[in-house]
Amino acid sequence: MSAESLTRFSLNTATIKRSSLIEAISLTAHSGLGWIGLWRDRVAEVGVKEARERLDDAGLRVSSLCRGGFLSTRDPRARAEALADNRRAIAEAAELGASELVIVAGGLFDFAGAIAGRASANQYPVLTAGEKDLADARQRVAEAISILVPEALAHGVRLALEPLHPMYVADRAVLSTLSQALDLAEQFDPAAVGVVVDSFHVFWDPALRQQILRAGRTGRISSYQISDFVLPLAADSLLSRGYPGSGYIDFGTMTRWVTEAGYLGPVEVEIFNQHIWDSPAEEVIRRAKQGFLSQLQPALSSLS
Amino acid sequence: MSAESLTRFSLNTATIKRSSLIEAISLTAHSGLGWIGLWRDRVAEVGVKEARERLDDAGLRVSSLCRGGFLSTRDPRARAEALADNRRAIAEAAELGASELVIVAGGLFDFAGAIAGRASANQYPVLTAGEKDLADARQRVAEAISILVPEALAHGVRLALEPLHPMYVADRAVLSTLSQALDLAEQFDPAAVGVVVDSFHVFWDPALRQQILRAGRTGRISSYQISDFVLPLAADSLLSRGYPGSGYIDFGTMTRWVTEAGYLGPVEVEIFNQHIWDSPAEEVIRRAKQGFLSQLQPALSSLS
C-alpha cells in the first residue's frame, strides 16, 4: 500500500479512544497520515494552544472538530449554556485550523444522564406529550443555528450539521436525514453551514444519492465520515460500528456518489466499537487503513 | 372507559405472543373488542378454515394478516419459494376475510438464520460488495410486487407495504420510509397495493405528516399499527417496543395526521417486548387499552 493512496485518510481520535491527544497525534503522524479528526475532550487535555503547536510540529491538519450542537433543549438556561458552549467550540475550531465544526442537533431530552447511566433503563426520562414534539425540537435547533451563524462566519468555521441514524432521534439528534439537514443548511451561506455525510448514519436512505449530489452541488459537504454498520446491533447501539468491510454498507457505491458530488476533502475514519477501543491503537490504525484501501480507495481514485 | 371508544382498537396477536389462536380469539372477544390482527403461524395452529369459523363465532373481524414479503432475495429458487409463499398468504387473507396482507420487504440477506441464532453474532452472514447494493434489492422487491398484484386483485386482498425502521434495513426490510413505500405502491391500483403506517417504524421521519397525508389522499393507508419507541434499545432491537405512552412517540400528533388523512379503519396494537410477552395476557390487554385510550383516542375522536 502506497502512502500516496492514503492522502485523504483522516484518523478521528474517537477510533482510538484510549489514546491521549499527544499519543494520537504521534500515532497519526508516525502512521504516515496527514489528517486527524479531533474531539474537544481530547484537545482539552492540553489546551487549544498547545494542541495546535503539537499538530503543527507533527505536520497534521485537522479535518474536523467534534463537536458542537445539542441545541434542542426547551429550558432557557440550558439553551443559553448550549449556545455559549457552541461559541467556545467555534473559537476552538478556528484556533486549531479546523474549518469544520461537527454539530449534533440534540434529541428530545438531554442525553447526558443517559450516557452516564447507560446500564440502567431508569436513566431515561419520562416526557410529556408536548416534550415529544419533534417538529418543535427541530424548530429550536434551526433557531439556534441562525444565532450561531454570524459567529461561525466571523471565525471562518463552518457548522457541519450531522444527521444521525433515526435510531438516535429521541436521545441525540432530531436531524435524521441529509435531506432534512440540507433543508436547514440551505437557509444560510455555504461558508457558514454544511452537512456531514456519515456512512453509518445515512447508508439506509433511499434518497442518498440524490441528497449527496445536492449537497455537493450546493458546496455543502463538510465532511465524509466512515464506519460500517454491524449486526447484531451492539447492546449499546451507539457502538455498533466496525471497520469498513465488516458490516453491511456498500462503500464503493456511496464513495462514488461522494466523489461524483465533487468532494475531494479528507475522509474521516470514525469508529465507535468497544472491541476496537480495547485493541492496541497501532493494530486499529493498520486495520482501518486496510478497510479504507480495500473498500473506499478504488472509488476515490476512479474520478479524482 | 366506554366500550364505544374502543371500537377502532384491534389486538394484534403478536402483542400476546404466548396465547394460542383459540385463546387469543377468546381473550379478544371477551375484552369487548371487535377487531383482531392475525399472524400466519397462529392461524396455522388450527388451519385457515377453522380459524375463520372461530372468528365468525366470536364476532371478530380481521384487521390484517401478518405477513407476506421477504421478496428481496437474489437466489432464483428462494425467490420462487417466496413468491409461492406470498400467493398462499394472499389466499389465506382472503379466506379469513382480511382485506390487508402486511408485506415486509426483506433485507440484504435472509434473516431466518439471524432469528434462529440471535444470541450469536456469528449467525450474520458476510456479504460481497454487490450483495450490499440496496438499490438492486429494492428493484427485486418492486418486481416481485408487480408479479403478485394480479393475484392480490383476484382475491380482493391488498398488499400492505410496511416500511420498517432504518435500523432493520440490512436484515429485514429495504423499504424504510413511507415516501419510498408510496413511490412503489403508486405504480399499482390502490385496491392492490397500500402502505402500513406503523408508529415505531416511522415516527422519526421529518416528512411524516406530508407522507401520511399523501397516503390518505391516494387511498393507500392499509393499516395504522401502534407501539411506542422505548429507550434504551432492547438487546434484541426488534423487541424495543412498549405500550403507547411508555416511550418517545407523540401519538396525539401522529394520530391527528392519520385522521386528517381520512383513515377511519382499525388501529392495531402490535407490541414486541419480552417483558410484555412474559406478562399475563389479560393484564397486557388492559394496559394496551389504557395506553390507547389515553394516547390515541382523543385524536381519533376529534375529527371522526
XYZ file of C-alpha atoms in Angstrom, chain A:
304
model
C 0.000 0.000 0.000
C 1.497 3.289 -1.093
C 1.434 6.284 1.205
C 0.055 8.253 -1.718
C -3.232 6.366 -1.663
C -3.827 7.360 1.953
C -3.531 11.099 1.386
C -7.247 11.565 2.032
C -7.418 9.252 5.073
C -8.103 11.124 8.304
C -7.958 9.397 11.675
C -10.702 10.526 14.018
C -9.448 10.286 17.581
C -12.686 8.562 18.667
C -11.453 5.477 16.775
C -8.507 5.170 19.187
C -10.459 6.354 22.163
C -7.973 5.275 24.825
C -5.084 7.264 23.346
C -4.386 10.702 24.780
C -4.221 13.666 22.407
C -0.430 13.608 22.450
C -0.416 9.850 21.742
C -2.995 10.222 18.992
C -1.012 12.975 17.269
C 2.146 10.917 17.471
C 0.478 7.709 16.222
C -1.204 9.517 13.351
C 1.950 11.247 12.187
C 4.089 8.103 12.548
C 1.498 6.170 10.529
C 2.256 8.426 7.591
C -1.089 10.192 7.738
C -1.625 13.901 7.161
C -5.118 14.422 8.580
C -6.626 13.997 12.034
C -10.194 14.476 13.307
C -10.317 15.787 16.865
C -12.740 15.597 19.766
C -12.923 18.521 22.142
C -12.346 16.470 25.292
C -9.035 15.253 23.847
C -7.996 18.802 22.938
C -8.898 19.937 26.455
C -6.245 17.604 27.906
C -3.514 20.047 26.898
C -5.487 23.111 25.905
C -6.122 24.503 22.445
C -2.877 26.466 22.154
C -0.590 23.563 22.914
C -2.711 21.222 20.801
C -2.227 23.499 17.820
C 1.533 23.637 18.390
C 1.757 19.849 18.624
C -0.326 19.416 15.478
C 1.852 21.897 13.578
C 5.044 20.229 14.798
C 3.696 16.856 13.583
C 2.607 18.306 10.261
C -1.022 17.334 10.795
C -4.085 19.154 9.564
C -7.420 18.950 11.384
C -10.222 17.634 9.184
C -12.960 18.433 11.709
C -13.571 19.224 15.346
C -16.182 17.112 17.142
C -18.431 18.511 18.316
C -20.900 21.278 18.979
C -24.657 21.106 18.981
C -27.211 19.759 21.480
C -29.298 22.782 20.706
C -32.783 21.305 21.025
C -33.424 21.969 24.702
C -36.585 23.811 25.777
C -35.064 25.094 29.001
C -33.929 28.732 28.569
C -30.931 28.370 30.881
C -29.749 25.121 29.309
C -30.217 26.737 25.905
C -28.077 29.737 26.871
C -25.390 27.378 28.176
C -25.521 25.327 24.961
C -25.143 28.433 22.822
C -22.200 29.626 24.932
C -20.555 26.226 24.636
C -21.036 26.244 20.872
C -19.410 29.691 20.684
C -16.418 28.283 22.551
C -16.336 25.311 20.153
C -16.308 27.645 17.139
C -13.396 29.584 18.610
C -11.523 26.357 19.368
C -12.019 25.080 15.823
C -10.642 28.336 14.432
C -7.625 28.202 16.722
C -6.941 24.603 15.688
C -7.162 25.456 11.991
C -10.252 23.239 11.596
C -12.637 24.650 9.033
C -15.473 22.289 10.027
C -17.202 22.017 13.408
C -19.421 18.922 13.593
C -22.855 19.741 15.016
C -25.065 17.032 16.553
C -28.510 18.583 16.846
C -29.657 17.123 20.162
C -32.711 14.976 20.825
C -35.978 15.289 22.716
C -34.138 15.246 26.033
C -30.695 15.902 27.435
C -28.852 12.666 26.879
C -26.019 13.297 29.344
C -27.850 11.349 32.029
C -28.450 8.535 29.586
C -24.750 8.395 28.736
C -23.713 8.391 32.371
C -26.167 5.679 33.333
C -26.376 3.672 30.157
C -26.520 0.419 32.089
C -29.872 1.344 33.519
C -33.144 1.938 31.736
C -34.226 4.123 34.633
C -31.894 6.872 33.498
C -34.145 7.657 30.549
C -36.615 10.399 31.385
C -40.383 10.301 31.048
C -41.592 13.127 28.806
C -44.939 14.849 28.482
C -46.728 14.692 25.121
C -45.604 18.251 24.314
C -41.986 17.383 25.024
C -42.180 14.612 22.404
C -42.985 17.060 19.603
C -40.194 16.544 17.056
C -41.248 19.471 14.869
C -40.885 21.841 17.829
C -37.463 20.440 18.717
C -36.309 20.826 15.106
C -37.507 24.429 15.106
C -35.462 25.159 18.247
C -32.372 23.697 16.562
C -32.943 25.839 13.464
C -33.245 28.979 15.576
C -30.070 28.176 17.478
C -28.165 27.616 14.237
C -29.300 31.012 12.954
C -27.948 32.573 16.156
C -24.567 30.858 15.734
C -24.093 31.607 12.023
C -22.577 35.105 12.416
C -20.107 33.725 14.961
C -19.160 30.892 12.598
C -18.632 33.275 9.674
C -16.543 35.640 11.804
C -14.228 32.754 12.727
C -14.060 31.161 9.271
C -15.520 27.956 10.735
C -18.407 26.059 9.164
C -21.190 24.468 11.221
C -21.283 20.921 9.845
C -24.778 19.571 10.552
C -24.623 15.826 11.073
C -27.805 13.852 10.503
C -27.745 10.866 12.852
C -29.334 7.475 12.221
C -33.073 7.572 13.046
C -32.474 5.172 15.943
C -30.997 8.186 17.813
C -33.806 10.657 17.114
C -35.140 10.671 20.681
C -31.909 10.932 22.646
C -29.284 12.520 20.383
C -30.357 14.142 17.141
C -33.680 15.300 15.764
C -31.885 15.725 12.429
C -32.099 12.281 10.831
C -31.589 12.652 7.072
C -29.337 14.520 4.685
C -32.408 15.988 3.032
C -33.525 17.487 6.319
C -30.031 18.747 7.185
C -29.730 20.353 3.748
C -33.146 22.000 4.066
C -31.760 23.703 7.164
C -28.243 24.373 5.851
C -29.503 25.986 2.651
C -31.108 28.779 4.643
C -27.570 30.084 5.229
C -24.316 30.945 3.466
C -22.476 27.772 2.322
C -19.431 29.147 4.136
C -21.408 29.074 7.390
C -23.395 25.825 7.336
C -22.610 22.482 5.707
C -23.503 18.841 6.293
C -21.649 15.707 7.342
C -22.092 12.565 5.265
C -21.521 9.803 7.848
C -21.848 6.362 6.282
C -23.241 4.658 9.394
C -25.975 7.238 9.793
C -27.174 7.646 6.205
C -26.418 4.467 4.213
C -30.007 3.182 4.518
C -31.554 6.315 2.966
C -33.406 5.634 -0.317
C -32.707 9.265 -1.326
C -28.990 9.014 -0.528
C -27.513 9.514 -3.999
C -29.807 12.406 -4.778
C -29.066 14.136 -1.461
C -25.289 13.608 -1.663
C -25.339 15.160 -5.137
C -27.487 18.013 -3.838
C -25.014 18.615 -1.019
C -22.144 18.650 -3.482
C -23.923 20.890 -5.971
C -24.505 23.497 -3.291
C -20.985 23.161 -1.866
C -22.209 21.845 1.458
C -20.233 18.647 2.078
C -18.243 19.500 5.199
C -17.028 16.003 5.931
C -17.238 12.402 4.792
C -17.036 10.176 7.870
C -16.935 6.417 7.626
C -17.583 3.336 9.718
C -19.524 0.209 8.858
C -22.986 -0.837 10.095
C -22.517 -4.065 12.038
C -25.161 -6.583 13.114
C -26.414 -7.604 15.544
C -26.662 -4.105 16.980
C -24.395 -3.730 20.000
C -26.159 -3.706 23.370
C -25.147 -0.046 23.435
C -26.435 0.841 19.972
C -24.029 3.778 19.703
C -21.142 1.320 19.489
C -22.482 -0.839 16.667
C -19.840 0.291 14.179
C -16.997 -1.534 12.538
C -14.068 -1.264 10.167
C -15.120 -0.593 6.564
C -15.947 -4.003 5.100
C -17.001 -5.642 8.363
C -20.700 -4.804 8.017
C -23.439 -4.103 5.501
C -22.530 -0.783 3.876
C -21.751 -0.681 0.172
C -18.815 1.763 0.455
C -17.894 1.564 -3.211
C -21.243 2.931 -4.331
C -21.517 5.562 -1.593
C -17.961 6.766 -2.167
C -18.551 7.065 -5.914
C -21.534 9.292 -5.171
C -19.489 11.460 -2.795
C -16.758 11.725 -5.445
C -19.339 12.428 -8.153
C -20.640 15.228 -5.920
C -17.222 16.861 -6.182
C -15.994 16.222 -2.641
C -12.205 15.993 -2.640
C -11.513 16.533 1.056
C -10.355 14.194 3.809
C -12.268 11.010 4.629
C -12.529 10.554 8.382
C -12.491 7.072 9.853
C -14.604 7.350 12.996
C -15.475 4.040 14.634
C -17.265 3.625 17.973
C -16.800 -0.005 18.984
C -15.856 -1.420 22.377
C -13.767 -4.261 20.957
C -11.838 -1.848 18.734
C -11.325 0.544 21.654
C -9.916 -2.381 23.645
C -7.388 -3.232 20.886
C -3.878 -1.721 20.584
C -4.034 1.588 18.706
C -1.377 0.521 16.174
C -3.463 -2.511 15.195
C -6.587 -0.381 14.933
C -4.869 2.078 12.595
C -3.478 -0.759 10.478
C -6.907 -2.375 10.090
C -8.618 0.964 9.461
C -6.120 1.646 6.656
C -6.761 -1.814 5.185
C -10.517 -1.255 5.218
C -10.117 2.182 3.689
C -7.836 0.959 0.906
C -9.958 -2.068 0.010
C -13.435 -0.559 0.382
C -13.052 3.129 -0.459
C -9.820 3.929 -2.260
C -10.853 2.424 -5.639
C -13.920 4.676 -5.724
C -11.904 7.720 -4.575
C -9.281 7.353 -7.270
C -11.668 6.477 -10.097
C -12.742 10.056 -10.628
C -10.361 12.241 -8.655
